[in-house]
Tab-separated table of C-alpha atoms in Angstrom:
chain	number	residue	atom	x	y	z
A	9	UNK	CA	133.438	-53.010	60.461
A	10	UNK	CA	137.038	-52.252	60.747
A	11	UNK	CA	139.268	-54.661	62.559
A	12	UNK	CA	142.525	-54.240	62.434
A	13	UNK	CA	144.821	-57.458	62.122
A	14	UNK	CA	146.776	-58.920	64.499
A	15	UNK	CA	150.284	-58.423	65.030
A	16	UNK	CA	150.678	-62.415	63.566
A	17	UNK	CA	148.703	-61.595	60.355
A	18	UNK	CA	150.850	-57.792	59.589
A	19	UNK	CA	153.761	-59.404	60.400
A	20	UNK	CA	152.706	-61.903	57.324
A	21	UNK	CA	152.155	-59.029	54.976
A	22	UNK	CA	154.572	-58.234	52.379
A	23	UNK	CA	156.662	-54.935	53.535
A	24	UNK	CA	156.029	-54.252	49.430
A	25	UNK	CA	152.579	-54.343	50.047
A	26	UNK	CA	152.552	-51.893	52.179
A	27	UNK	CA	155.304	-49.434	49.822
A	28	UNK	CA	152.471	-50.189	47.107
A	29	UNK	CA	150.043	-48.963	49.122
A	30	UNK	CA	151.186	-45.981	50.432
A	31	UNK	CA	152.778	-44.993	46.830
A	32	UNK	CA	149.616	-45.422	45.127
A	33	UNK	CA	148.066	-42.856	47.681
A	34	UNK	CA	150.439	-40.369	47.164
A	35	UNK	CA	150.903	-40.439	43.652
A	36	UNK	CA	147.201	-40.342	43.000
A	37	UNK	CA	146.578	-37.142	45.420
A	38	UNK	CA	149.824	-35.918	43.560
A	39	UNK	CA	148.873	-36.895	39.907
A	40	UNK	CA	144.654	-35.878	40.785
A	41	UNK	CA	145.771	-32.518	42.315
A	42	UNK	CA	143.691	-33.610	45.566
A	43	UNK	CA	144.026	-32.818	49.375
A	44	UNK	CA	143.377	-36.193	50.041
A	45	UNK	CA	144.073	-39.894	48.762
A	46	UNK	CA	143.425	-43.206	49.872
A	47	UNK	CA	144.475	-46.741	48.359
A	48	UNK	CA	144.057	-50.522	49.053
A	49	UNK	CA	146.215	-53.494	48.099
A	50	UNK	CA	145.098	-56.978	49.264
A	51	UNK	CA	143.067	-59.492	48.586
A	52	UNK	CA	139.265	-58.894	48.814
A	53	UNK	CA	138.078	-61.945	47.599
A	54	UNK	CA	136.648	-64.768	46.811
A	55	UNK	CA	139.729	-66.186	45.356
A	56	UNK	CA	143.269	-64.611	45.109
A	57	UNK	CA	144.313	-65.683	48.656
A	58	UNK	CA	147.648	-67.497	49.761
A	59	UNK	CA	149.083	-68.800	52.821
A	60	UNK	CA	150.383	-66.020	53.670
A	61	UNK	CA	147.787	-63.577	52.818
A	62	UNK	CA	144.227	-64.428	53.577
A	63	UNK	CA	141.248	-63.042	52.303
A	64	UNK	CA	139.983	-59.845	53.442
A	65	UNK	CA	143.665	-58.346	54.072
A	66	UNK	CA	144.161	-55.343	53.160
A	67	UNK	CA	147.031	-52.796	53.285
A	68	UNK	CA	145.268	-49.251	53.528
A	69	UNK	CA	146.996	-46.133	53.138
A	70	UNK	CA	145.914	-42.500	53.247
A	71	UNK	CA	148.484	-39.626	51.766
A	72	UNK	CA	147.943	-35.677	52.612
A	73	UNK	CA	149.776	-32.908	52.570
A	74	UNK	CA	151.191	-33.933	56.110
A	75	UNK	CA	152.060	-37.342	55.117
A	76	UNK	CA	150.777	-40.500	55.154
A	77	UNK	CA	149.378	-43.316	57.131
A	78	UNK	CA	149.472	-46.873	56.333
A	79	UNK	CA	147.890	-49.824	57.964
A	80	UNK	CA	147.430	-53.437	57.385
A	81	UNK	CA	143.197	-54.360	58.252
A	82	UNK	CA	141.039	-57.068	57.667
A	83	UNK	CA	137.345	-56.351	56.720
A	84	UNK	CA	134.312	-58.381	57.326
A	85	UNK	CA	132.344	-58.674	54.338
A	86	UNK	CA	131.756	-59.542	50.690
A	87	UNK	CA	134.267	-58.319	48.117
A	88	UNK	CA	132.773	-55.183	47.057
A	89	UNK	CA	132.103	-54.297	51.021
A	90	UNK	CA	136.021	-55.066	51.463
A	91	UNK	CA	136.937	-52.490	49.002
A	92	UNK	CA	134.592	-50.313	49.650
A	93	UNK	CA	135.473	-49.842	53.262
A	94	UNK	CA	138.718	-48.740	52.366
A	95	UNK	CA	136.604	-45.307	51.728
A	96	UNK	CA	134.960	-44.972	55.135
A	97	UNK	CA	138.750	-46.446	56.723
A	98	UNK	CA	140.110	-42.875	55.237
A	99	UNK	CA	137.061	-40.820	56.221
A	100	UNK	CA	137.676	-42.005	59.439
A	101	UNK	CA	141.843	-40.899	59.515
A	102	UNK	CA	140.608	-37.220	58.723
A	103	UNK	CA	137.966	-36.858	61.564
């Protein structure tokens, strides 16, 4: 389930975390040859978290040829469902 974060929480995200993000989109649609990308920075879990970044956020960025979109979430879920959603998050941008 998608749920974006609160204003408190992005405002607590690293403004490089969310350059990272949306450069590793477009260089991988750019580097793959694809019409779409999409990319995740964060911490999924168990471990890895700070202060200021809690598990389960996640920077999420998706890069085609009209540019990108980039947005700090927080997922529900175990690690691998955290990354994994990143996936459907993208799917979703293109419908």
């Amino acid at each position: 389930m998608l749920q974006p974060v609160s204003e408190a929480e992005a405002a607590e995200l690293q403004a490089e975390e969310v350059a990272k993000a949306e450069a590793m989109a477009v260089g991988c649609r750019s580097v793959l040859g694809t019409d779409l990308a999409v990319s995740t920075v964060g911490i999924a879990g168990p471990g890895g978290a700070t202060a200021e970044t809690p598990v389960r956020t996640v920077v999420a960025a998706l890069a085609w040829a009209g540019g990108t979109v980039v947005q700090p979430v927080s997922w529900a879920g175990a690690p691998g469902e955290v990354s994994s959603r990143a996936g459907e998050w993208g799917l979703m941008k293109t419908a």
